[in-house]
Each structure stands twice: as structure tokens, then as C-alpha cells.
mmCIF file of C-alpha atoms in Angstrom:
data_model
loop_
_atom_site.group_PDB
_atom_site.id
_atom_site.type_symbol
_atom_site.label_atom_id
_atom_site.label_comp_id
_atom_site.label_asym_id
_atom_site.label_seq_id
_atom_site.Cartn_x
_atom_site.Cartn_y
_atom_site.Cartn_z
ATOM 1 C CA ASP L 24 -6.372 -20.602 -14.405
ATOM 2 C CA ALA L 25 -7.093 -22.628 -11.058
ATOM 3 C CA LYS L 26 -3.069 -23.874 -10.296
ATOM 4 C CA THR L 27 -4.724 -26.474 -7.557
ATOM 5 C CA THR L 28 -7.862 -28.816 -8.240
ATOM 6 C CA GLN L 29 -9.824 -30.167 -5.311
ATOM 7 C CA PRO L 30 -12.826 -32.172 -4.323
ATOM 8 C CA THR L 31 -15.794 -30.101 -3.483
ATOM 9 C CA SER L 32 -16.670 -31.817 -0.483
ATOM 10 C CA MET L 33 -15.824 -34.836 1.401
ATOM 11 C CA ASP L 34 -17.292 -36.763 4.216
ATOM 12 C CA CYS L 35 -15.300 -38.326 7.311
ATOM 13 C CA ALA L 36 -16.392 -40.378 10.329
ATOM 14 C CA GLU L 37 -15.169 -39.163 13.641
ATOM 15 C CA GLY L 38 -12.031 -40.597 14.731
ATOM 16 C CA ARG L 39 -11.020 -41.736 11.526
ATOM 17 C CA ALA L 40 -8.137 -40.284 8.984
ATOM 18 C CA ALA L 41 -9.533 -37.775 6.540
ATOM 19 C CA ASN L 42 -7.354 -37.951 3.516
ATOM 20 C CA LEU L 43 -7.682 -34.396 1.419
ATOM 21 C CA PRO L 44 -6.283 -34.934 -2.066
ATOM 22 C CA CYS L 45 -5.574 -31.974 -4.398
ATOM 23 C CA ASN L 46 -3.948 -32.046 -7.526
ATOM 24 C CA HIS L 47 -1.232 -29.359 -9.003
ATOM 25 C CA SER L 48 -0.026 -30.922 -12.300
ATOM 26 C CA THR L 49 1.721 -27.448 -13.246
ATOM 27 C CA ILE L 50 3.557 -26.644 -10.068
ATOM 28 C CA SER L 51 7.037 -25.495 -10.884
ATOM 29 C CA GLY L 52 10.214 -26.083 -9.053
ATOM 30 C CA ASN L 53 10.294 -23.287 -6.738
ATOM 31 C CA GLU L 54 6.631 -23.372 -5.440
ATOM 32 C CA TYR L 55 5.386 -24.701 -2.250
ATOM 33 C CA VAL L 56 2.114 -26.515 -1.746
ATOM 34 C CA TYR L 57 0.349 -24.880 1.510
ATOM 35 C CA TRP L 58 -2.451 -26.079 3.266
ATOM 36 C CA TYR L 59 -5.038 -24.029 5.172
ATOM 37 C CA ARG L 60 -8.436 -24.291 6.614
ATOM 38 C CA GLN L 61 -11.446 -21.956 7.380
ATOM 39 C CA ILE L 62 -13.865 -22.789 9.748
ATOM 40 C CA HIS L 63 -16.919 -20.939 9.412
ATOM 41 C CA SER L 64 -16.871 -17.178 9.831
ATOM 42 C CA GLN L 65 -13.209 -17.515 11.031
ATOM 43 C CA GLY L 66 -10.082 -16.337 9.152
ATOM 44 C CA PRO L 67 -8.199 -19.116 7.312
ATOM 45 C CA GLN L 68 -5.645 -21.033 9.713
ATOM 46 C CA TYR L 69 -2.322 -22.286 8.110
ATOM 47 C CA ILE L 70 -2.151 -25.877 8.753
ATOM 48 C CA ILE L 71 1.167 -27.141 6.935
ATOM 49 C CA HIS L 72 3.538 -26.451 3.974
ATOM 50 C CA GLY L 73 6.374 -28.615 1.968
ATOM 51 C CA LEU L 74 8.148 -28.591 -0.972
ATOM 52 C CA LYS L 75 8.954 -31.961 -2.220
ATOM 53 C CA ASN L 76 9.517 -33.850 0.924
ATOM 54 C CA ASN L 77 6.748 -35.346 3.283
ATOM 55 C CA GLU L 78 5.840 -32.888 6.129
ATOM 56 C CA THR L 79 4.266 -33.686 9.593
ATOM 57 C CA ASN L 80 3.330 -31.516 12.314
ATOM 58 C CA GLU L 81 0.999 -31.509 15.331
ATOM 59 C CA MET L 82 -1.981 -31.032 13.255
ATOM 60 C CA ALA L 83 -1.465 -32.816 10.160
ATOM 61 C CA SER L 84 0.483 -34.887 7.343
ATOM 62 C CA LEU L 85 1.228 -33.663 4.101
ATOM 63 C CA ILE L 86 2.197 -36.258 1.261
ATOM 64 C CA ILE L 87 3.651 -35.081 -1.810
ATOM 65 C CA THR L 88 4.112 -37.323 -4.739
ATOM 66 C CA GLU L 89 7.493 -37.615 -6.053
ATOM 67 C CA ASP L 90 6.857 -35.656 -9.245
ATOM 68 C CA ARG L 91 4.991 -33.048 -6.982
ATOM 69 C CA LYS L 92 1.808 -33.038 -9.475
ATOM 70 C CA SER L 93 -0.247 -33.956 -6.844
ATOM 71 C CA SER L 94 -0.557 -34.079 -2.541
ATOM 72 C CA THR L 95 -2.590 -35.311 0.283
ATOM 73 C CA LEU L 96 -3.336 -33.766 3.176
ATOM 74 C CA ILE L 97 -3.932 -36.077 6.668
ATOM 75 C CA LEU L 98 -5.769 -35.519 9.455
ATOM 76 C CA PRO L 99 -4.923 -38.693 11.409
ATOM 77 C CA HIS L 100 -7.623 -38.697 13.664
ATOM 78 C CA ALA L 101 -10.616 -36.344 12.879
ATOM 79 C CA THR L 102 -12.799 -34.741 15.210
ATOM 80 C CA LEU L 103 -15.894 -32.461 14.902
ATOM 81 C CA ARG L 104 -14.202 -29.488 15.088
ATOM 82 C CA ASP L 105 -12.145 -30.621 11.885
ATOM 83 C CA THR L 106 -15.123 -29.596 10.110
ATOM 84 C CA ALA L 107 -14.310 -26.892 7.557
ATOM 85 C CA VAL L 108 -13.134 -25.897 4.306
ATOM 86 C CA TYR L 109 -9.543 -27.056 3.150
ATOM 87 C CA TYR L 110 -7.736 -24.803 0.826
ATOM 88 C CA CYS L 111 -4.433 -26.184 -1.316
ATOM 89 C CA ILE L 112 -2.644 -23.389 -2.591
ATOM 90 C CA VAL L 113 0.764 -23.678 -4.459
ATOM 91 C CA ARG L 114 2.643 -20.329 -3.852
ATOM 92 C CA GLU L 115 6.435 -19.216 -4.965
ATOM 93 C CA THR L 116 8.669 -18.843 -1.933
ATOM 94 C CA GLY L 117 9.094 -14.916 -1.033
ATOM 95 C CA GLY L 118 7.101 -13.490 1.769
ATOM 96 C CA GLY L 119 5.584 -10.831 -0.390
ATOM 97 C CA ASN L 120 4.195 -12.903 -2.651
ATOM 98 C CA LYS L 121 0.169 -13.266 -2.094
ATOM 99 C CA LEU L 122 -1.977 -16.122 -1.527
ATOM 100 C CA THR L 123 -4.692 -17.415 -4.298
ATOM 101 C CA PHE L 124 -7.131 -19.309 -2.791
ATOM 102 C CA GLY L 125 -9.155 -21.593 -4.775
ATOM 103 C CA THR L 126 -12.841 -22.861 -3.827
ATOM 104 C CA GLY L 127 -11.549 -25.700 -1.336
ATOM 105 C CA THR L 128 -12.889 -29.026 0.112
ATOM 106 C CA GLN L 129 -15.659 -28.842 2.546
ATOM 107 C CA LEU L 130 -14.985 -31.622 5.135
ATOM 108 C CA LYS L 131 -17.533 -32.600 7.110
ATOM 109 C CA VAL L 132 -16.734 -34.843 9.886
ATOM 110 C CA GLU L 133 -19.527 -36.715 11.648
ATOM 111 C CA LEU L 134 -19.930 -38.807 14.541
ATOM 112 C CA ASP P 3 2.033 -18.325 18.617
ATOM 113 C CA VAL P 4 1.591 -15.946 16.098
ATOM 114 C CA LYS P 5 -1.477 -13.424 16.689
ATOM 115 C CA VAL P 6 -2.783 -11.211 13.927
ATOM 116 C CA THR P 7 -6.089 -8.918 15.196
ATOM 117 C CA GLN P 8 -8.117 -6.996 13.935
ATOM 118 C CA SER P 9 -10.130 -4.472 15.228
ATOM 119 C CA SER P 10 -13.785 -5.391 14.925
ATOM 120 C CA ARG P 11 -15.154 -8.686 14.210
ATOM 121 C CA TYR P 12 -18.609 -7.192 12.787
ATOM 122 C CA LEU P 13 -19.196 -3.544 11.440
ATOM 123 C CA VAL P 14 -22.566 -1.969 10.323
ATOM 124 C CA LYS P 15 -21.368 1.387 8.187
ATOM 125 C CA ARG P 16 -23.675 3.515 5.926
ATOM 126 C CA THR P 17 -23.008 4.303 2.575
ATOM 127 C CA GLY P 18 -20.424 7.059 1.829
ATOM 128 C CA GLU P 19 -19.198 6.956 5.261
ATOM 129 C CA LYS P 20 -14.906 6.801 5.495
ATOM 130 C CA VAL P 21 -14.281 3.401 7.613
ATOM 131 C CA PHE P 22 -10.885 2.392 9.014
ATOM 132 C CA LEU P 23 -10.231 -1.345 9.556
ATOM 133 C CA GLU P 24 -7.091 -1.982 11.923
ATOM 134 C CA CYS P 25 -4.904 -5.036 12.073
ATOM 135 C CA VAL P 26 -1.938 -5.338 14.715
ATOM 136 C CA GLN P 27 0.302 -8.248 14.303
ATOM 137 C CA ASP P 28 3.036 -9.470 17.266
ATOM 138 C CA MET P 29 5.357 -11.206 15.424
ATOM 139 C CA ASP P 30 7.379 -8.483 13.847
ATOM 140 C CA HIS P 31 6.864 -9.734 10.230
ATOM 141 C CA GLU P 32 7.402 -7.399 7.853
ATOM 142 C CA ASN P 33 4.819 -8.264 4.888
ATOM 143 C CA MET P 34 1.329 -7.559 5.797
ATOM 144 C CA PHE P 35 -2.064 -7.981 3.563
ATOM 145 C CA TRP P 36 -5.478 -6.978 2.997
ATOM 146 C CA TYR P 37 -7.590 -9.190 1.520
ATOM 147 C CA ARG P 38 -11.258 -9.546 1.071
ATOM 148 C CA GLN P 39 -13.418 -12.952 0.980
ATOM 149 C CA ASP P 40 -16.421 -13.148 -0.972
ATOM 150 C CA PRO P 41 -18.864 -16.150 -1.785
ATOM 151 C CA GLY P 42 -18.015 -17.944 -5.067
ATOM 152 C CA LEU P 43 -15.068 -15.360 -5.573
ATOM 153 C CA GLY P 44 -12.494 -16.758 -2.781
ATOM 154 C CA LEU P 45 -9.856 -14.803 -1.370
ATOM 155 C CA ARG P 46 -8.696 -11.353 -3.313
ATOM 156 C CA LEU P 47 -5.710 -9.072 -2.503
ATOM 157 C CA ILE P 48 -6.681 -5.499 -1.943
ATOM 158 C CA TYR P 49 -3.194 -4.271 -0.654
ATOM 159 C CA PHE P 50 -0.113 -5.174 0.724
ATOM 160 C CA SER P 51 2.841 -3.761 2.426
ATOM 161 C CA TYR P 52 6.371 -4.850 2.665
ATOM 162 C CA ASP P 53 7.656 -2.180 5.120
ATOM 163 C CA VAL P 54 6.759 0.612 6.991
ATOM 164 C CA LYS P 55 5.581 3.595 4.963
ATOM 165 C CA MET P 56 5.591 1.058 2.058
ATOM 166 C CA LYS P 57 2.648 -0.543 -0.133
ATOM 167 C CA GLU P 58 1.607 -2.230 -2.916
ATOM 168 C CA LYS P 59 -1.659 -2.292 -5.063
ATOM 169 C CA GLY P 60 -2.814 -5.704 -5.183
ATOM 170 C CA ASP P 61 -5.721 -7.220 -7.349
ATOM 171 C CA ILE P 62 -8.209 -5.404 -6.677
ATOM 172 C CA PRO P 63 -7.225 -1.615 -5.098
ATOM 173 C CA GLU P 64 -10.062 0.440 -6.319
ATOM 174 C CA GLY P 65 -11.979 2.232 -3.584
ATOM 175 C CA TYR P 66 -9.335 1.608 -0.594
ATOM 176 C CA SER P 67 -6.231 2.869 0.846
ATOM 177 C CA VAL P 68 -4.273 1.528 3.329
ATOM 178 C CA SER P 69 -1.620 2.894 5.937
ATOM 179 C CA ARG P 70 1.302 1.630 7.524
ATOM 180 C CA GLU P 71 3.086 3.816 9.881
ATOM 181 C CA LYS P 72 4.244 1.272 12.415
ATOM 182 C CA LYS P 73 5.502 -2.216 11.501
ATOM 183 C CA GLU P 74 3.075 -3.827 13.598
ATOM 184 C CA ARG P 75 0.094 -2.179 12.435
ATOM 185 C CA PHE P 76 -1.558 -1.895 8.832
ATOM 186 C CA SER P 77 -4.805 -0.034 8.165
ATOM 187 C CA LEU P 78 -7.364 -0.316 5.452
ATOM 188 C CA ILE P 79 -9.329 2.610 4.738
ATOM 189 C CA LEU P 80 -12.490 2.724 2.413
ATOM 190 C CA GLU P 81 -12.716 6.378 1.798
ATOM 191 C CA SER P 82 -16.384 6.471 0.987
ATOM 192 C CA ALA P 83 -18.019 3.065 1.570
ATOM 193 C CA SER P 84 -20.293 1.543 -0.903
ATOM 194 C CA THR P 85 -22.742 -1.599 -0.775
ATOM 195 C CA ASN P 86 -20.064 -3.310 -2.734
ATOM 196 C CA GLN P 87 -18.086 -3.211 -0.348
ATOM 197 C CA THR P 88 -19.788 -5.432 1.917
ATOM 198 C CA SER P 89 -17.347 -8.302 2.609
ATOM 199 C CA MET P 90 -15.653 -10.284 4.987
ATOM 200 C CA TYR P 91 -11.931 -8.430 5.070
ATOM 201 C CA LEU P 92 -9.303 -10.592 6.363
ATOM 202 C CA CYS P 93 -5.551 -9.573 7.449
ATOM 203 C CA ALA P 94 -2.672 -11.425 7.021
ATOM 204 C CA SER P 95 1.115 -11.362 7.939
ATOM 205 C CA ALA P 96 4.295 -13.062 6.997
ATOM 206 C CA GLY P 97 8.089 -12.607 7.748
ATOM 207 C CA LEU P 98 10.644 -12.381 4.906
ATOM 208 C CA ALA P 99 11.979 -15.631 4.335
ATOM 209 C CA GLY P 100 12.041 -19.692 4.615
ATOM 210 C CA PHE P 101 9.428 -20.629 7.467
ATOM 211 C CA GLN P 102 8.397 -16.920 8.243
ATOM 212 C CA GLU P 103 7.224 -16.691 4.900
ATOM 213 C CA THR P 104 3.948 -18.550 6.088
ATOM 214 C CA GLN P 105 0.887 -16.148 6.132
ATOM 215 C CA TYR P 106 -1.192 -15.913 9.354
ATOM 216 C CA PHE P 107 -4.461 -14.476 9.161
ATOM 217 C CA GLY P 108 -6.742 -12.812 11.629
ATOM 218 C CA PRO P 109 -10.343 -13.424 12.585
ATOM 219 C CA GLY P 110 -11.553 -11.149 9.751
ATOM 220 C CA THR P 111 -14.067 -8.407 9.789
ATOM 221 C CA ARG P 112 -17.526 -8.775 8.480
ATOM 222 C CA LEU P 113 -18.382 -5.313 6.854
ATOM 223 C CA LEU P 114 -22.019 -4.603 6.332
ATOM 224 C CA VAL P 115 -22.428 -1.358 4.066
ATOM 225 C CA LEU P 116 -26.248 -0.331 3.990
#
């Protein structure tokens, strides 16, 4: 059973904010929300993760709803190089736990 | 920055050959993982290791073995390559707890078995 639901694809104009939604209605209390992206033919790249508070780093911001059933990844100023498949993953704490990638959202950034 | 390197980006082998895929990480991470990625199937865990000489089967270990003789190196072995093992192979590493739990991936090895 999929733990997360994401739109299949999204388009964004270069320079605009890209807001990628993710639903994870069955998330449990000890599960983090992780975001990765994968540019064509490369390994997945870690972006950001959070438990219940909003998080921001040099790449993106993560907004998690108060009930934790959904989240949004925000790329504040998308560039052509941000074109990739974006994966939202929920995962229990513990470094030995595997990541389960769904089908993700194909983000296409255009001029 | 965490660096995970894989020995080859592209590899072509023949059916029945023994294939070694090497992965090295420079972050002193305890946990290392091998996944394969196929269209429509996402990433599937083959094996992982939580310490030197320790290994655990993942979801699809059949046809594969692994070796972890040193902390920084985790090898995936295809004992007798078959065409259904044509895939993208991804190595990842992670620490034990907290922020260190984040898995970092290598660039991947695209293997073609003829």
C-alpha cells in the first residue's frame, strides 16, 4: 500500500515558486516526511525532511500541516536545473530503515 | 558534503558472468544499502548492512550477494548475471540516528546484461 500520494506531474515557470504537494494521511507519530529528487539518469538527491515543524534549508522549504496528513515542498525560485522527479517519503526513525519510493511528481520547469 | 561513489556509471555484461558493483562512502556511516530501480517499480531494496561483516536481506535478495569487509565499502555481487538483472543499481549510506539517518545516494550504475 502506498504511504504517500503525489500528483503525477506539474509544470512551473522559471523564477516562480514550485509548490509540490504530498498526502500522507496514514502517517504515524514516529514517521518523518522526507523529500528526495532524481534528475534523469542520476541517483536520488536528498532535499529536506521534517517531523512536525516546518523546515527550511538552502534548497527548499517543507511545510507540514498541523495534523501531519499532508505536506508541501516549496522551491522558492525554480530554475531549469530543478526539472526532476520529486519523491515524498514517510519513514520511521532508525538509520537502518529502508526508503520506499513511490512514483513521485515529475516537475518540469520551463522558460 | 557526503560523498557516495560507485565504481561504474555504465556496465555491459553477458549472461552467466559474475559481476561486482562497488560502493564507497566517506562519511563513516554505519548503514549501507543496495537498491535497484526499474521503470514502474520504483526503488527496491536488495540488501543492506548495518556494520562491517553484517548484512541483511532486503525485499529482493535472490540472485545477489553482498560483502562488507570495511566500513566504507559495500559490494554487490551478481553471482551469475541474468537478463532480468538489467537495471539501474543505486547504493546509499546513512548514519545511526538523528540527522545522520538521512540516506545519501551514489550516482548509480546502469547495468545491461546481454
